[in-house]
Amino acid sequence: MIVGLTGGIGSGKSTVAHFFRQLLVPVYDSDLEAKLLMTESEEVRLALKKLFGHEAYRGKALNKTFISDLVFRDKDKLEQLNQIVHPAVRKHFEQWAEQQKAPYVIQETALIFENGTQDHYDSIILVTAPKHTRIQRVMERDGVTESQVQARIRNQLPDGDKTVLADYLIENIDLTKTKETVDRIHEQLLSKTLL
């Protein structure tokens, strides 16, 4: 069974993913794997150089600042970047999932509903948190300004729109409650795999 784990920036997807890993559920971190593919996949590297020019890389390292500055100002460039990276991540995830020996696996990914890929999953877990909490978390984590976080949030669907589309909801404010919710969802997913 394939489960999607999603949520807006700063909602705490990584924290929830960690709790599932503690339950020995295989979790695929799409952001991490995308970064690895942008550095290690020759096919992706060539496509990015074609899109952004040779400045996209400094030697073998991805020039993240250069690319981020471009795509946050130009929605077309962001869309083109996604059209290169998302299919590569999807293919890599499918190969990874086939190798797992667990009742279900989780793909942690930020933009399931935004990309219209909800049909790829048997169930979807949405992680939410109040907007001010999310902004504070991202400012502390990434060392960015409130307006930079707000710009990123604007590129994502509002939680209200996603809540009606998700199968499970985790409000990630209190870690003890979050862990209890993860445990409950885990039991429900395991029972689904037995049907």
mmCIF file of C-alpha atoms in Angstrom:
data_model
loop_
_atom_site.group_PDB
_atom_site.id
_atom_site.type_symbol
_atom_site.label_atom_id
_atom_site.label_comp_id
_atom_site.label_asym_id
_atom_site.label_seq_id
_atom_site.Cartn_x
_atom_site.Cartn_y
_atom_site.Cartn_z
ATOM 1 C CA MET A 1 0.000 0.000 0.000
ATOM 2 C CA ILE A 2 1.289 3.446 -0.957
ATOM 3 C CA VAL A 3 0.573 6.308 1.461
ATOM 4 C CA GLY A 4 1.232 9.971 0.727
ATOM 5 C CA LEU A 5 2.324 12.271 3.548
ATOM 6 C CA THR A 6 1.866 15.942 2.746
ATOM 7 C CA GLY A 7 1.387 19.351 4.317
ATOM 8 C CA GLY A 8 2.286 22.977 3.827
ATOM 9 C CA ILE A 9 5.721 24.361 4.524
ATOM 10 C CA GLY A 10 6.439 24.409 8.266
ATOM 11 C CA SER A 11 3.546 22.068 9.120
ATOM 12 C CA GLY A 12 5.926 19.424 10.461
ATOM 13 C CA LYS A 13 5.867 16.674 7.820
ATOM 14 C CA SER A 14 9.408 15.647 8.761
ATOM 15 C CA THR A 15 8.447 15.288 12.433
ATOM 16 C CA VAL A 16 5.477 13.084 11.493
ATOM 17 C CA ALA A 17 7.687 11.083 9.101
ATOM 18 C CA HIS A 18 10.138 10.520 11.970
ATOM 19 C CA PHE A 19 7.337 9.105 14.146
ATOM 20 C CA PHE A 20 6.356 6.691 11.348
ATOM 21 C CA ARG A 21 10.003 5.640 10.941
ATOM 22 C CA GLN A 22 10.072 4.842 14.670
ATOM 23 C CA LEU A 23 7.209 2.414 13.927
ATOM 24 C CA LEU A 24 9.485 0.803 11.274
ATOM 25 C CA VAL A 25 7.470 2.164 8.361
ATOM 26 C CA PRO A 26 9.687 2.850 5.312
ATOM 27 C CA VAL A 27 9.481 6.580 4.496
ATOM 28 C CA TYR A 28 10.734 8.106 1.241
ATOM 29 C CA ASP A 29 11.781 11.765 1.650
ATOM 30 C CA SER A 30 10.958 13.318 -1.744
ATOM 31 C CA ASP A 31 12.756 16.633 -1.055
ATOM 32 C CA LEU A 32 15.974 14.878 -0.083
ATOM 33 C CA GLU A 33 15.800 12.458 -3.002
ATOM 34 C CA ALA A 34 15.034 15.295 -5.443
ATOM 35 C CA LYS A 35 18.182 17.117 -4.295
ATOM 36 C CA LEU A 36 20.215 13.924 -4.722
ATOM 37 C CA LEU A 37 18.790 13.300 -8.199
ATOM 38 C CA MET A 38 19.556 16.914 -9.237
ATOM 39 C CA THR A 39 23.174 16.277 -8.274
ATOM 40 C CA GLU A 40 23.674 12.614 -9.182
ATOM 41 C CA SER A 41 21.398 11.883 -12.176
ATOM 42 C CA GLU A 42 23.163 12.748 -15.419
ATOM 43 C CA GLU A 43 19.800 12.974 -17.210
ATOM 44 C CA VAL A 44 18.418 15.500 -14.681
ATOM 45 C CA ARG A 45 21.695 17.498 -14.627
ATOM 46 C CA LEU A 46 21.650 17.886 -18.428
ATOM 47 C CA ALA A 47 17.990 18.966 -18.426
ATOM 48 C CA LEU A 48 18.627 21.558 -15.697
ATOM 49 C CA LYS A 49 21.679 22.952 -17.497
ATOM 50 C CA LYS A 50 19.577 23.239 -20.651
ATOM 51 C CA LEU A 51 16.847 25.095 -18.715
ATOM 52 C CA PHE A 52 18.955 27.358 -16.486
ATOM 53 C CA GLY A 53 22.345 27.446 -18.219
ATOM 54 C CA HIS A 54 25.701 26.324 -16.846
ATOM 55 C CA GLU A 55 25.250 28.584 -13.785
ATOM 56 C CA ALA A 56 22.814 25.917 -12.473
ATOM 57 C CA TYR A 57 25.883 24.063 -11.157
ATOM 58 C CA ARG A 58 29.128 25.036 -9.488
ATOM 59 C CA GLY A 59 31.327 22.138 -10.501
ATOM 60 C CA LYS A 60 29.213 19.120 -9.529
ATOM 61 C CA ALA A 61 27.234 20.981 -6.836
ATOM 62 C CA LEU A 62 23.772 22.330 -7.573
ATOM 63 C CA ASN A 63 23.697 26.145 -7.381
ATOM 64 C CA LYS A 64 20.578 26.231 -5.161
ATOM 65 C CA THR A 65 20.622 29.984 -4.523
ATOM 66 C CA PHE A 66 20.776 30.807 -8.241
ATOM 67 C CA ILE A 67 17.946 28.376 -9.099
ATOM 68 C CA SER A 68 15.770 29.394 -6.107
ATOM 69 C CA ASP A 69 16.058 33.088 -7.003
ATOM 70 C CA LEU A 70 14.972 32.329 -10.578
ATOM 71 C CA VAL A 71 12.040 30.016 -9.864
ATOM 72 C CA PHE A 72 10.520 32.062 -7.044
ATOM 73 C CA ARG A 73 10.315 35.066 -9.401
ATOM 74 C CA ASP A 74 9.248 33.144 -12.516
ATOM 75 C CA LYS A 75 6.336 30.691 -12.261
ATOM 76 C CA ASP A 76 7.053 29.338 -15.774
ATOM 77 C CA LYS A 77 10.615 28.415 -14.770
ATOM 78 C CA LEU A 78 9.274 26.777 -11.584
ATOM 79 C CA GLU A 79 6.817 24.756 -13.677
ATOM 80 C CA GLN A 80 9.605 23.699 -16.070
ATOM 81 C CA LEU A 81 11.829 22.718 -13.127
ATOM 82 C CA ASN A 82 8.989 20.616 -11.694
ATOM 83 C CA GLN A 83 8.431 18.929 -15.079
ATOM 84 C CA ILE A 84 12.061 17.762 -14.977
ATOM 85 C CA VAL A 85 12.377 16.808 -11.313
ATOM 86 C CA HIS A 86 8.947 15.365 -10.409
ATOM 87 C CA PRO A 87 8.896 12.547 -13.005
ATOM 88 C CA ALA A 88 12.466 11.583 -12.009
ATOM 89 C CA VAL A 89 11.469 11.466 -8.330
ATOM 90 C CA ARG A 90 8.286 9.499 -9.170
ATOM 91 C CA LYS A 91 10.264 6.867 -11.079
ATOM 92 C CA HIS A 92 12.886 6.629 -8.309
ATOM 93 C CA PHE A 93 10.162 6.321 -5.639
ATOM 94 C CA GLU A 94 8.420 3.500 -7.525
ATOM 95 C CA GLN A 95 11.693 1.563 -7.800
ATOM 96 C CA TRP A 96 12.365 2.165 -4.075
ATOM 97 C CA ALA A 97 8.811 1.122 -3.046
ATOM 98 C CA GLU A 98 9.110 -2.191 -4.911
ATOM 99 C CA GLN A 99 12.177 -3.079 -2.821
ATOM 100 C CA GLN A 100 10.472 -2.502 0.562
ATOM 101 C CA LYS A 101 9.183 -5.427 2.631
ATOM 102 C CA ALA A 102 6.569 -3.624 4.741
ATOM 103 C CA PRO A 103 2.740 -3.677 4.740
ATOM 104 C CA TYR A 104 2.793 -0.064 3.538
ATOM 105 C CA VAL A 105 5.274 2.657 2.606
ATOM 106 C CA ILE A 106 5.050 6.427 2.878
ATOM 107 C CA GLN A 107 6.129 9.038 0.362
ATOM 108 C CA GLU A 108 6.719 12.347 2.149
ATOM 109 C CA THR A 109 6.093 15.059 -0.423
ATOM 110 C CA ALA A 110 4.906 18.670 -0.151
ATOM 111 C CA LEU A 111 2.774 19.125 -3.260
ATOM 112 C CA ILE A 112 0.468 16.117 -3.751
ATOM 113 C CA PHE A 113 -2.725 18.114 -4.286
ATOM 114 C CA GLU A 114 -1.020 21.056 -5.997
ATOM 115 C CA ASN A 115 0.428 18.654 -8.594
ATOM 116 C CA GLY A 116 -2.798 16.654 -8.936
ATOM 117 C CA THR A 117 -1.014 13.398 -8.056
ATOM 118 C CA GLN A 118 -3.422 12.233 -5.326
ATOM 119 C CA ASP A 119 -4.489 9.277 -7.518
ATOM 120 C CA HIS A 120 -0.995 7.786 -7.086
ATOM 121 C CA TYR A 121 -1.777 6.961 -3.435
ATOM 122 C CA ASP A 122 -4.011 4.480 -1.626
ATOM 123 C CA SER A 123 -4.321 6.932 1.303
ATOM 124 C CA ILE A 124 -3.130 10.461 2.018
ATOM 125 C CA ILE A 125 -2.149 11.930 5.384
ATOM 126 C CA LEU A 126 -2.258 15.723 5.680
ATOM 127 C CA VAL A 127 -0.198 17.485 8.359
ATOM 128 C CA THR A 128 -1.429 20.926 9.408
ATOM 129 C CA ALA A 129 -0.508 23.628 11.915
ATOM 130 C CA PRO A 130 -1.683 27.223 12.435
ATOM 131 C CA LYS A 131 -0.203 29.620 9.879
ATOM 132 C CA HIS A 132 1.649 31.742 12.459
ATOM 133 C CA THR A 133 3.248 28.571 13.898
ATOM 134 C CA ARG A 134 4.337 27.437 10.424
ATOM 135 C CA ILE A 135 5.840 30.855 9.630
ATOM 136 C CA GLN A 136 7.763 30.900 12.926
ATOM 137 C CA ARG A 137 9.101 27.362 12.374
ATOM 138 C CA VAL A 138 10.357 28.117 8.858
ATOM 139 C CA MET A 139 11.927 31.435 9.891
ATOM 140 C CA GLU A 140 13.843 29.648 12.666
ATOM 141 C CA ARG A 141 14.723 26.598 10.546
ATOM 142 C CA ASP A 142 15.818 28.358 7.336
ATOM 143 C CA GLY A 143 16.923 31.749 8.666
ATOM 144 C CA VAL A 144 14.541 33.576 6.310
ATOM 145 C CA THR A 145 12.198 36.546 6.702
ATOM 146 C CA GLU A 146 8.448 36.367 7.281
ATOM 147 C CA SER A 147 7.776 37.761 3.788
ATOM 148 C CA GLN A 148 9.955 35.012 2.235
ATOM 149 C CA VAL A 149 7.939 32.361 4.095
ATOM 150 C CA GLN A 150 4.654 34.019 3.053
ATOM 151 C CA ALA A 151 5.808 33.879 -0.598
ATOM 152 C CA ARG A 152 6.416 30.131 -0.299
ATOM 153 C CA ILE A 153 3.050 29.594 1.405
ATOM 154 C CA ARG A 154 1.318 31.420 -1.482
ATOM 155 C CA ASN A 155 2.680 28.738 -3.866
ATOM 156 C CA GLN A 156 0.775 26.048 -1.930
ATOM 157 C CA LEU A 157 -2.941 25.311 -1.631
ATOM 158 C CA PRO A 158 -4.566 26.498 1.617
ATOM 159 C CA ASP A 159 -4.986 23.782 4.274
ATOM 160 C CA GLY A 160 -8.777 24.138 4.076
ATOM 161 C CA ASP A 161 -8.739 23.031 0.422
ATOM 162 C CA LYS A 162 -6.482 20.062 1.204
ATOM 163 C CA THR A 163 -8.339 18.892 4.319
ATOM 164 C CA VAL A 164 -11.385 17.776 2.321
ATOM 165 C CA LEU A 165 -9.153 15.778 -0.051
ATOM 166 C CA ALA A 166 -7.055 13.962 2.587
ATOM 167 C CA ASP A 167 -7.917 10.608 4.206
ATOM 168 C CA TYR A 168 -6.192 11.384 7.525
ATOM 169 C CA LEU A 169 -5.461 14.657 9.288
ATOM 170 C CA ILE A 170 -2.716 15.346 11.824
ATOM 171 C CA GLU A 171 -2.760 18.737 13.534
ATOM 172 C CA ASN A 172 0.877 19.104 14.551
ATOM 173 C CA ILE A 173 0.981 21.513 17.481
ATOM 174 C CA ASP A 174 1.561 19.324 20.545
ATOM 175 C CA LEU A 175 4.138 16.569 19.919
ATOM 176 C CA THR A 176 2.544 14.116 22.363
ATOM 177 C CA LYS A 177 -0.818 14.426 20.593
ATOM 178 C CA THR A 178 0.889 14.229 17.196
ATOM 179 C CA LYS A 179 2.587 10.959 18.212
ATOM 180 C CA GLU A 180 -0.731 9.541 19.483
ATOM 181 C CA THR A 181 -2.403 10.433 16.166
ATOM 182 C CA VAL A 182 0.436 8.809 14.217
ATOM 183 C CA ASP A 183 0.061 5.617 16.297
ATOM 184 C CA ARG A 184 -3.703 5.557 15.656
ATOM 185 C CA ILE A 185 -3.311 6.130 11.897
ATOM 186 C CA HIS A 186 -0.603 3.445 11.773
ATOM 187 C CA GLU A 187 -3.006 0.904 13.307
ATOM 188 C CA GLN A 188 -5.753 1.899 10.862
ATOM 189 C CA LEU A 189 -3.399 1.591 7.874
ATOM 190 C CA LEU A 190 -2.169 -1.805 9.053
ATOM 191 C CA SER A 191 -5.758 -3.030 9.364
ATOM 192 C CA LYS A 192 -6.422 -1.836 5.775
ATOM 193 C CA THR A 193 -3.500 -3.879 4.490
ATOM 194 C CA LEU A 194 -5.059 -7.006 6.037
ATOM 195 C CA LEU A 195 -8.351 -6.589 4.162
#
